[in-house]
């Protein structure tokens, strides 16, 4: 039997909860009898029941109505069922205990806590397991999660707003919006896609940013990370309002990122000034660079984003896409060395 269409549906189910399940990966599940869908489930909320459990619990209410025994059913699951105790119990045990005899999995879980153990537990208990259906779609849907476990660190995106002449801000410190409002609204979507936002002490003092994701839907806000060597921190700043903040007094950027390799943080968005941004770029720790470019010039009064002859391409980036947001240009570069 070809399960591709059912797997694609399960992927779609998962996608609806990408902002409330994070930093966990999104997962969808479907229970089938022959080619008929009996129940569906998704991992809806961080810390709550997993997709497989939700699908099984819904199906239990239909025993004697749509099917007689779970042995008749096939479970479609986008990601390998977990096999460890975390915030919930092992899904592989719940599947075995339900009586399900066939499981079709989109992708093997890269998390070392799982990484094949869930599959092996199912097989050991007589469950027929098929793996790799729409594998690339599942990996794309959870790209930060898969990157984290492949490279043993979070995915790092740098976002900057630049004038046409590649300036960051005015030398005299005078405040000015470089990009248009629609570009600034677009940044909110970039923020909510990430698990954490990192900035520096100078940005905190000079800009007094909120750096939350101002979106009109329910979402888990990114964790905030402040990188500073300043001793007298003003905790009345907007950055700290209703937020969980890690304050790190560390000058070694690699150590900063390494700190999160064993955390649940899969992605970090860096929004900072030229000095800190260039430190990340120079250390080769940036996987994606997003530039919102205004058509306006700051001229000789502006501070350069990049040092002379340090074009973004020299850091190993290739332009992946660019499009207009009103008068601005949004450019997305990917690190081709990955």
mmCIF file of C-alpha atoms in Angstrom:
data_model
loop_
_atom_site.group_PDB
_atom_site.id
_atom_site.type_symbol
_atom_site.label_atom_id
_atom_site.label_comp_id
_atom_site.label_asym_id
_atom_site.label_seq_id
_atom_site.Cartn_x
_atom_site.Cartn_y
_atom_site.Cartn_z
ATOM 1 C CA UNK A 1 0.000 0.000 0.000
ATOM 2 C CA UNK A 2 1.223 3.509 -0.832
ATOM 3 C CA UNK A 3 1.125 5.720 2.241
ATOM 4 C CA UNK A 4 2.480 8.951 0.715
ATOM 5 C CA UNK A 5 -0.816 10.846 0.669
ATOM 6 C CA UNK A 6 -1.622 9.874 4.245
ATOM 7 C CA UNK A 7 1.859 10.928 5.361
ATOM 8 C CA UNK A 8 1.434 14.273 3.627
ATOM 9 C CA UNK A 9 -1.837 14.732 5.472
ATOM 10 C CA UNK A 10 -0.121 13.914 8.780
ATOM 11 C CA UNK A 11 2.580 16.498 7.971
ATOM 12 C CA UNK A 12 -0.171 19.048 7.335
ATOM 13 C CA UNK A 13 -1.821 18.200 10.666
ATOM 14 C CA UNK A 14 1.477 18.790 12.450
ATOM 15 C CA UNK A 15 2.093 22.126 10.761
ATOM 16 C CA UNK A 16 -0.950 23.715 12.401
ATOM 17 C CA UNK A 17 0.834 23.584 15.779
ATOM 18 C CA UNK A 18 4.338 24.728 14.831
ATOM 19 C CA UNK A 19 4.119 27.827 17.044
ATOM 20 C CA UNK A 20 2.703 26.116 20.161
ATOM 21 C CA UNK A 21 4.721 22.871 20.066
ATOM 22 C CA UNK A 22 8.094 24.605 19.759
ATOM 23 C CA UNK A 23 10.838 24.111 20.752
ATOM 24 C CA UNK A 24 9.680 20.511 20.301
ATOM 25 C CA UNK A 25 9.450 19.204 16.733
ATOM 26 C CA UNK A 26 5.983 19.144 15.211
ATOM 27 C CA UNK A 27 4.476 15.687 14.716
ATOM 28 C CA UNK A 28 1.284 14.429 13.102
ATOM 29 C CA UNK A 29 -0.333 10.983 13.331
ATOM 30 C CA UNK A 30 -3.191 9.148 11.619
ATOM 31 C CA UNK A 31 -4.811 5.788 12.374
ATOM 32 C CA UNK A 32 -6.113 3.901 9.335
ATOM 33 C CA UNK A 33 -8.289 0.853 8.787
ATOM 34 C CA UNK A 34 -7.453 -0.221 5.262
ATOM 35 C CA UNK A 35 -7.658 3.159 3.463
ATOM 36 C CA UNK A 36 -10.181 4.742 5.848
ATOM 37 C CA UNK A 37 -9.036 7.323 8.408
ATOM 38 C CA UNK A 38 -10.253 6.355 11.886
ATOM 39 C CA UNK A 39 -8.638 9.154 13.881
ATOM 40 C CA UNK A 40 -5.990 11.855 13.688
ATOM 41 C CA UNK A 41 -3.714 13.558 16.184
ATOM 42 C CA UNK A 42 -0.924 16.107 16.459
ATOM 43 C CA UNK A 43 1.511 17.307 19.086
ATOM 44 C CA UNK A 44 -0.429 20.462 19.845
ATOM 45 C CA UNK A 45 1.382 22.064 22.752
ATOM 46 C CA UNK A 46 4.853 21.941 24.278
ATOM 47 C CA UNK A 47 4.796 19.568 27.262
ATOM 48 C CA UNK A 48 1.419 18.078 26.284
ATOM 49 C CA UNK A 49 0.521 14.692 24.796
ATOM 50 C CA UNK A 50 2.297 13.584 21.641
ATOM 51 C CA UNK A 51 0.582 13.072 18.293
ATOM 52 C CA UNK A 52 0.412 9.271 18.533
ATOM 53 C CA UNK A 53 -1.250 9.410 21.958
ATOM 54 C CA UNK A 54 -3.848 11.914 20.769
ATOM 55 C CA UNK A 55 -4.711 9.737 17.770
ATOM 56 C CA UNK A 56 -4.945 6.580 19.931
ATOM 57 C CA UNK A 57 -7.144 8.291 22.550
ATOM 58 C CA UNK A 58 -9.550 9.532 19.873
ATOM 59 C CA UNK A 59 -9.701 6.078 18.325
ATOM 60 C CA UNK A 60 -10.555 4.431 21.672
ATOM 61 C CA UNK A 61 -13.892 6.229 21.583
ATOM 62 C CA UNK A 62 -14.685 4.573 18.250
ATOM 63 C CA UNK A 63 -14.093 0.925 19.217
ATOM 64 C CA UNK A 64 -17.165 -1.090 18.226
ATOM 65 C CA UNK A 65 -18.295 1.688 15.900
ATOM 66 C CA UNK A 66 -15.608 2.024 13.228
ATOM 67 C CA UNK A 67 -13.356 -0.899 14.205
ATOM 68 C CA UNK A 68 -13.221 -3.754 16.694
ATOM 69 C CA UNK A 69 -9.536 -3.928 17.670
ATOM 70 C CA UNK A 70 -6.425 -1.788 17.339
ATOM 71 C CA UNK A 71 -4.809 -4.795 15.654
ATOM 72 C CA UNK A 72 -6.861 -3.847 12.579
ATOM 73 C CA UNK A 73 -5.275 -0.394 12.388
ATOM 74 C CA UNK A 74 -2.129 1.098 10.856
ATOM 75 C CA UNK A 75 -0.481 4.082 12.522
ATOM 76 C CA UNK A 76 0.971 6.777 10.267
ATOM 77 C CA UNK A 77 3.427 8.978 12.180
ATOM 78 C CA UNK A 78 5.630 11.740 10.764
ATOM 79 C CA UNK A 79 8.452 11.258 13.271
ATOM 80 C CA UNK A 80 9.712 8.137 15.021
ATOM 81 C CA UNK A 81 7.774 7.535 18.269
ATOM 82 C CA UNK A 82 9.788 8.403 21.357
ATOM 83 C CA UNK A 83 11.135 5.661 23.602
ATOM 84 C CA UNK A 84 12.060 7.639 26.715
ATOM 85 C CA UNK A 85 10.464 9.412 29.648
ATOM 86 C CA UNK A 86 10.424 13.184 29.269
ATOM 87 C CA UNK A 87 7.460 15.427 29.951
ATOM 88 C CA UNK A 88 5.346 12.477 28.771
ATOM 89 C CA UNK A 89 5.829 8.713 28.738
ATOM 90 C CA UNK A 90 7.288 6.660 25.860
ATOM 91 C CA UNK A 91 4.987 6.679 22.832
ATOM 92 C CA UNK A 92 6.428 3.392 21.579
ATOM 93 C CA UNK A 93 5.150 1.642 24.733
ATOM 94 C CA UNK A 94 1.703 3.186 24.314
ATOM 95 C CA UNK A 95 1.569 1.950 20.704
ATOM 96 C CA UNK A 96 2.615 -1.570 21.744
ATOM 97 C CA UNK A 97 0.109 -1.649 24.605
ATOM 98 C CA UNK A 98 -2.716 -0.515 22.318
ATOM 99 C CA UNK A 99 -2.271 -3.577 20.108
ATOM 100 C CA UNK A 100 -1.376 -1.735 16.894
ATOM 101 C CA UNK A 101 0.540 -4.100 14.604
ATOM 102 C CA UNK A 102 1.775 -1.812 11.824
ATOM 103 C CA UNK A 103 3.474 1.606 12.058
ATOM 104 C CA UNK A 104 4.523 3.746 9.095
ATOM 105 C CA UNK A 105 7.089 6.435 10.005
ATOM 106 C CA UNK A 106 8.112 9.495 8.014
ATOM 107 C CA UNK A 107 11.566 10.032 9.473
ATOM 108 C CA UNK A 108 13.821 8.539 12.102
ATOM 109 C CA UNK A 109 14.216 10.846 15.106
ATOM 110 C CA UNK A 110 17.761 12.347 15.168
ATOM 111 C CA UNK A 111 17.600 12.963 18.932
ATOM 112 C CA UNK A 112 20.133 10.602 20.575
ATOM 113 C CA UNK A 113 17.509 9.839 23.253
ATOM 114 C CA UNK A 114 15.421 8.217 20.515
ATOM 115 C CA UNK A 115 17.431 7.717 17.282
ATOM 116 C CA UNK A 116 16.137 4.276 16.331
ATOM 117 C CA UNK A 117 15.303 3.087 19.850
ATOM 118 C CA UNK A 118 11.592 3.683 19.343
ATOM 119 C CA UNK A 119 11.657 1.695 16.096
ATOM 120 C CA UNK A 120 13.600 -1.154 17.693
ATOM 121 C CA UNK A 121 11.180 -1.320 20.626
ATOM 122 C CA UNK A 122 8.250 -1.644 18.232
ATOM 123 C CA UNK A 123 9.947 -4.343 16.151
ATOM 124 C CA UNK A 124 10.957 -6.270 19.286
ATOM 125 C CA UNK A 125 7.297 -6.464 20.258
ATOM 126 C CA UNK A 126 6.140 -7.764 16.897
ATOM 127 C CA UNK A 127 5.106 -4.506 15.255
ATOM 128 C CA UNK A 128 5.659 -4.241 11.482
ATOM 129 C CA UNK A 129 7.534 -0.953 10.924
ATOM 130 C CA UNK A 130 8.056 0.935 7.675
ATOM 131 C CA UNK A 131 10.368 4.009 7.714
ATOM 132 C CA UNK A 132 11.246 6.798 5.287
ATOM 133 C CA UNK A 133 7.891 7.842 3.783
ATOM 134 C CA UNK A 134 8.149 11.535 2.760
ATOM 135 C CA UNK A 135 11.359 11.668 4.792
ATOM 136 C CA UNK A 136 12.639 14.900 3.217
ATOM 137 C CA UNK A 137 9.338 16.720 3.834
ATOM 138 C CA UNK A 138 9.458 15.805 7.521
ATOM 139 C CA UNK A 139 13.062 17.008 7.773
ATOM 140 C CA UNK A 140 12.197 20.261 6.010
ATOM 141 C CA UNK A 141 9.247 20.828 8.340
ATOM 142 C CA UNK A 142 11.525 20.414 11.369
ATOM 143 C CA UNK A 143 14.715 21.824 9.838
ATOM 144 C CA UNK A 144 16.003 23.466 13.039
ATOM 145 C CA UNK A 145 15.454 20.270 15.047
ATOM 146 C CA UNK A 146 17.294 18.103 12.522
ATOM 147 C CA UNK A 147 20.119 20.651 12.149
ATOM 148 C CA UNK A 148 20.622 20.791 15.917
ATOM 149 C CA UNK A 149 21.169 17.053 16.175
ATOM 150 C CA UNK A 150 23.312 16.818 13.049
ATOM 151 C CA UNK A 151 25.694 19.661 13.953
ATOM 152 C CA UNK A 152 25.389 19.471 17.753
ATOM 153 C CA UNK A 153 24.417 23.128 18.104
ATOM 154 C CA UNK A 154 21.425 25.381 17.374
ATOM 155 C CA UNK A 155 20.827 26.829 13.915
ATOM 156 C CA UNK A 156 21.913 30.485 13.935
ATOM 157 C CA UNK A 157 20.206 33.188 11.888
ATOM 158 C CA UNK A 158 21.412 36.796 11.799
ATOM 159 C CA UNK A 159 18.885 39.490 10.909
ATOM 160 C CA UNK A 160 19.952 43.040 10.060
ATOM 161 C CA UNK A 161 18.309 46.191 8.708
ATOM 162 C CA UNK A 162 20.567 48.049 6.299
ATOM 163 C CA UNK A 163 20.577 51.210 4.270
ATOM 164 C CA UNK A 164 21.310 50.964 0.550
ATOM 165 C CA UNK A 165 24.958 51.830 1.300
ATOM 166 C CA UNK A 166 25.215 49.009 3.900
ATOM 167 C CA UNK A 167 25.002 51.204 6.986
ATOM 168 C CA UNK A 168 23.568 50.174 10.331
ATOM 169 C CA UNK A 169 22.848 53.447 12.132
ATOM 170 C CA UNK A 170 24.001 57.040 12.476
ATOM 171 C CA UNK A 171 27.384 57.726 14.072
ATOM 172 C CA UNK A 172 25.950 60.509 16.189
ATOM 173 C CA UNK A 173 23.535 58.087 17.815
ATOM 174 C CA UNK A 174 20.438 59.807 16.478
ATOM 175 C CA UNK A 175 17.559 57.376 16.089
ATOM 176 C CA UNK A 176 16.046 56.613 12.697
ATOM 177 C CA UNK A 177 13.966 53.810 11.189
ATOM 178 C CA UNK A 178 15.942 52.381 8.301
ATOM 179 C CA UNK A 179 13.245 50.105 6.878
ATOM 180 C CA UNK A 180 9.497 50.489 6.292
ATOM 181 C CA UNK A 181 6.761 49.348 8.680
ATOM 182 C CA UNK A 182 5.874 46.300 6.570
ATOM 183 C CA UNK A 183 9.469 45.102 6.789
ATOM 184 C CA UNK A 184 9.392 45.563 10.553
ATOM 185 C CA UNK A 185 6.136 43.591 10.667
ATOM 186 C CA UNK A 186 7.804 40.825 8.635
ATOM 187 C CA UNK A 187 10.547 40.632 11.267
ATOM 188 C CA UNK A 188 7.922 39.514 13.800
ATOM 189 C CA UNK A 189 7.339 36.383 11.731
ATOM 190 C CA UNK A 190 11.086 35.727 11.561
ATOM 191 C CA UNK A 191 11.277 36.045 15.342
ATOM 192 C CA UNK A 192 8.413 33.658 16.085
ATOM 193 C CA UNK A 193 10.007 31.029 13.855
ATOM 194 C CA UNK A 194 12.999 30.847 16.212
ATOM 195 C CA UNK A 195 13.370 29.394 19.706
ATOM 196 C CA UNK A 196 15.567 32.197 21.076
ATOM 197 C CA UNK A 197 16.609 35.764 20.275
ATOM 198 C CA UNK A 198 20.118 36.993 21.150
ATOM 199 C CA UNK A 199 21.297 40.574 21.400
ATOM 200 C CA UNK A 200 24.146 42.543 22.955
ATOM 201 C CA UNK A 201 24.490 45.084 25.734
ATOM 202 C CA UNK A 202 25.013 48.050 23.404
ATOM 203 C CA UNK A 203 21.799 47.328 21.518
ATOM 204 C CA UNK A 204 19.961 47.047 24.827
ATOM 205 C CA UNK A 205 21.203 50.490 25.934
ATOM 206 C CA UNK A 206 20.970 52.324 22.620
ATOM 207 C CA UNK A 207 17.702 50.949 21.262
ATOM 208 C CA UNK A 208 15.757 49.743 24.331
ATOM 209 C CA UNK A 209 14.187 46.992 22.177
ATOM 210 C CA UNK A 210 11.350 44.694 23.183
ATOM 211 C CA UNK A 211 12.569 41.920 20.873
ATOM 212 C CA UNK A 212 9.472 39.818 21.355
ATOM 213 C CA UNK A 213 7.444 38.459 18.457
ATOM 214 C CA UNK A 214 4.376 40.650 18.056
ATOM 215 C CA UNK A 215 2.053 38.298 16.197
ATOM 216 C CA UNK A 216 -1.731 37.980 16.123
ATOM 217 C CA UNK A 217 -1.897 34.256 16.895
ATOM 218 C CA UNK A 218 -1.138 32.044 19.893
ATOM 219 C CA UNK A 219 2.555 31.162 20.007
ATOM 220 C CA UNK A 220 5.363 30.285 22.374
ATOM 221 C CA UNK A 221 7.537 33.383 22.589
ATOM 222 C CA UNK A 222 11.267 32.961 21.921
ATOM 223 C CA UNK A 223 13.578 32.824 24.905
ATOM 224 C CA UNK A 224 15.812 35.902 25.179
ATOM 225 C CA UNK A 225 19.597 35.875 25.486
ATOM 226 C CA UNK A 226 21.590 38.966 26.467
ATOM 227 C CA UNK A 227 25.301 38.872 25.765
ATOM 228 C CA UNK A 228 27.050 41.628 27.712
ATOM 229 C CA UNK A 229 30.062 42.377 29.908
ATOM 230 C CA UNK A 230 28.293 45.310 31.548
ATOM 231 C CA UNK A 231 27.837 45.060 35.309
ATOM 232 C CA UNK A 232 25.052 47.554 35.922
ATOM 233 C CA UNK A 233 22.162 46.161 33.899
ATOM 234 C CA UNK A 234 18.951 48.180 33.840
ATOM 235 C CA UNK A 235 16.233 45.582 34.364
ATOM 236 C CA UNK A 236 13.501 48.147 33.710
ATOM 237 C CA UNK A 237 14.317 47.966 29.986
ATOM 238 C CA UNK A 238 11.559 46.664 27.692
ATOM 239 C CA UNK A 239 13.708 43.641 26.841
ATOM 240 C CA UNK A 240 13.120 42.139 30.291
ATOM 241 C CA UNK A 241 9.346 42.667 30.485
ATOM 242 C CA UNK A 242 7.435 39.382 30.876
ATOM 243 C CA UNK A 243 10.392 37.460 29.516
ATOM 244 C CA UNK A 244 12.750 34.648 30.440
ATOM 245 C CA UNK A 245 16.261 36.005 29.845
ATOM 246 C CA UNK A 246 19.667 34.328 29.965
ATOM 247 C CA UNK A 247 22.354 36.908 30.743
ATOM 248 C CA UNK A 248 25.766 35.741 29.575
ATOM 249 C CA UNK A 249 29.026 37.533 30.302
ATOM 250 C CA UNK A 250 31.073 35.612 27.779
ATOM 251 C CA UNK A 251 33.298 36.986 24.991
ATOM 252 C CA UNK A 252 33.862 33.671 23.228
ATOM 253 C CA UNK A 253 30.988 33.355 20.744
ATOM 254 C CA UNK A 254 31.580 29.649 20.176
ATOM 255 C CA UNK A 255 31.195 29.007 23.900
ATOM 256 C CA UNK A 256 27.945 30.978 23.895
ATOM 257 C CA UNK A 257 26.435 28.785 21.191
ATOM 258 C CA UNK A 258 27.968 25.643 22.677
ATOM 259 C CA UNK A 259 26.089 26.395 25.890
ATOM 260 C CA UNK A 260 22.839 25.540 24.118
ATOM 261 C CA UNK A 261 23.864 22.317 22.389
ATOM 262 C CA UNK A 262 22.260 20.181 25.113
ATOM 263 C CA UNK A 263 19.272 22.463 25.639
ATOM 264 C CA UNK A 264 15.879 22.372 23.938
ATOM 265 C CA UNK A 265 16.827 25.481 21.947
ATOM 266 C CA UNK A 266 17.074 24.435 18.291
ATOM 267 C CA UNK A 267 17.436 27.883 16.708
ATOM 268 C CA UNK A 268 18.779 31.301 17.708
ATOM 269 C CA UNK A 269 18.050 34.598 15.970
ATOM 270 C CA UNK A 270 20.795 37.196 16.423
ATOM 271 C CA UNK A 271 19.607 40.822 16.346
ATOM 272 C CA UNK A 272 22.518 43.029 17.318
ATOM 273 C CA UNK A 273 24.875 45.765 16.188
ATOM 274 C CA UNK A 274 27.764 45.475 13.708
ATOM 275 C CA UNK A 275 30.385 44.439 16.273
ATOM 276 C CA UNK A 276 28.500 41.415 17.597
ATOM 277 C CA UNK A 277 27.121 40.451 14.177
ATOM 278 C CA UNK A 278 30.632 40.449 12.702
ATOM 279 C CA UNK A 279 31.874 38.314 15.586
ATOM 280 C CA UNK A 280 29.313 35.656 14.707
ATOM 281 C CA UNK A 281 30.171 35.874 11.019
ATOM 282 C CA UNK A 282 33.939 35.761 11.585
ATOM 283 C CA UNK A 283 33.615 32.694 13.801
ATOM 284 C CA UNK A 284 31.670 30.890 11.067
ATOM 285 C CA UNK A 285 28.644 30.371 13.278
ATOM 286 C CA UNK A 286 25.965 31.878 11.053
ATOM 287 C CA UNK A 287 23.833 29.523 8.985
ATOM 288 C CA UNK A 288 21.442 32.080 7.546
ATOM 289 C CA UNK A 289 21.666 35.841 7.032
ATOM 290 C CA UNK A 290 18.557 37.955 6.463
ATOM 291 C CA UNK A 291 19.039 41.526 5.274
ATOM 292 C CA UNK A 292 16.206 44.040 5.067
ATOM 293 C CA UNK A 293 17.616 46.687 2.738
ATOM 294 C CA UNK A 294 16.179 50.178 2.445
ATOM 295 C CA UNK A 295 16.567 52.245 -0.748
ATOM 296 C CA UNK A 296 17.750 55.174 1.406
ATOM 297 C CA UNK A 297 21.369 56.170 2.067
ATOM 298 C CA UNK A 298 22.902 57.098 5.410
ATOM 299 C CA UNK A 299 26.105 58.347 3.822
ATOM 300 C CA UNK A 300 29.195 59.411 5.740
ATOM 301 C CA UNK A 301 27.199 59.767 8.964
ATOM 302 C CA UNK A 302 26.410 56.035 8.907
ATOM 303 C CA UNK A 303 28.176 53.124 10.604
ATOM 304 C CA UNK A 304 29.129 50.267 8.263
ATOM 305 C CA UNK A 305 27.622 46.857 8.821
ATOM 306 C CA UNK A 306 30.670 45.141 7.381
ATOM 307 C CA UNK A 307 34.347 46.000 7.347
ATOM 308 C CA UNK A 308 35.883 47.005 4.042
ATOM 309 C CA UNK A 309 36.100 44.141 1.522
ATOM 310 C CA UNK A 310 34.042 41.926 3.836
ATOM 311 C CA UNK A 311 31.062 41.319 1.581
ATOM 312 C CA UNK A 312 28.648 38.680 2.855
ATOM 313 C CA UNK A 313 29.774 36.334 0.065
ATOM 314 C CA UNK A 314 33.277 36.359 1.584
ATOM 315 C CA UNK A 315 31.834 34.669 4.677
ATOM 316 C CA UNK A 316 30.635 31.730 2.583
ATOM 317 C CA UNK A 317 27.076 32.878 1.874
ATOM 318 C CA UNK A 318 25.051 32.543 -1.288
ATOM 319 C CA UNK A 319 21.914 34.540 -2.042
ATOM 320 C CA UNK A 320 18.991 32.122 -1.884
ATOM 321 C CA UNK A 321 16.088 34.519 -2.415
ATOM 322 C CA UNK A 322 15.187 38.188 -2.573
ATOM 323 C CA UNK A 323 11.884 40.002 -2.870
ATOM 324 C CA UNK A 324 10.395 43.433 -2.385
ATOM 325 C CA UNK A 325 8.517 44.579 0.692
ATOM 326 C CA UNK A 326 7.141 47.904 -0.483
ATOM 327 C CA UNK A 327 10.268 49.957 -1.210
ATOM 328 C CA UNK A 328 12.578 47.639 0.793
ATOM 329 C CA UNK A 329 14.357 44.515 -0.412
ATOM 330 C CA UNK A 330 14.465 41.393 1.752
ATOM 331 C CA UNK A 331 17.487 39.220 0.955
ATOM 332 C CA UNK A 332 18.049 35.756 2.411
ATOM 333 C CA UNK A 333 21.541 34.247 2.285
ATOM 334 C CA UNK A 334 22.406 30.652 3.211
ATOM 335 C CA UNK A 335 25.805 29.378 4.308
ATOM 336 C CA UNK A 336 26.965 27.132 1.468
ATOM 337 C CA UNK A 337 29.591 25.459 3.654
ATOM 338 C CA UNK A 338 26.940 23.497 5.561
#
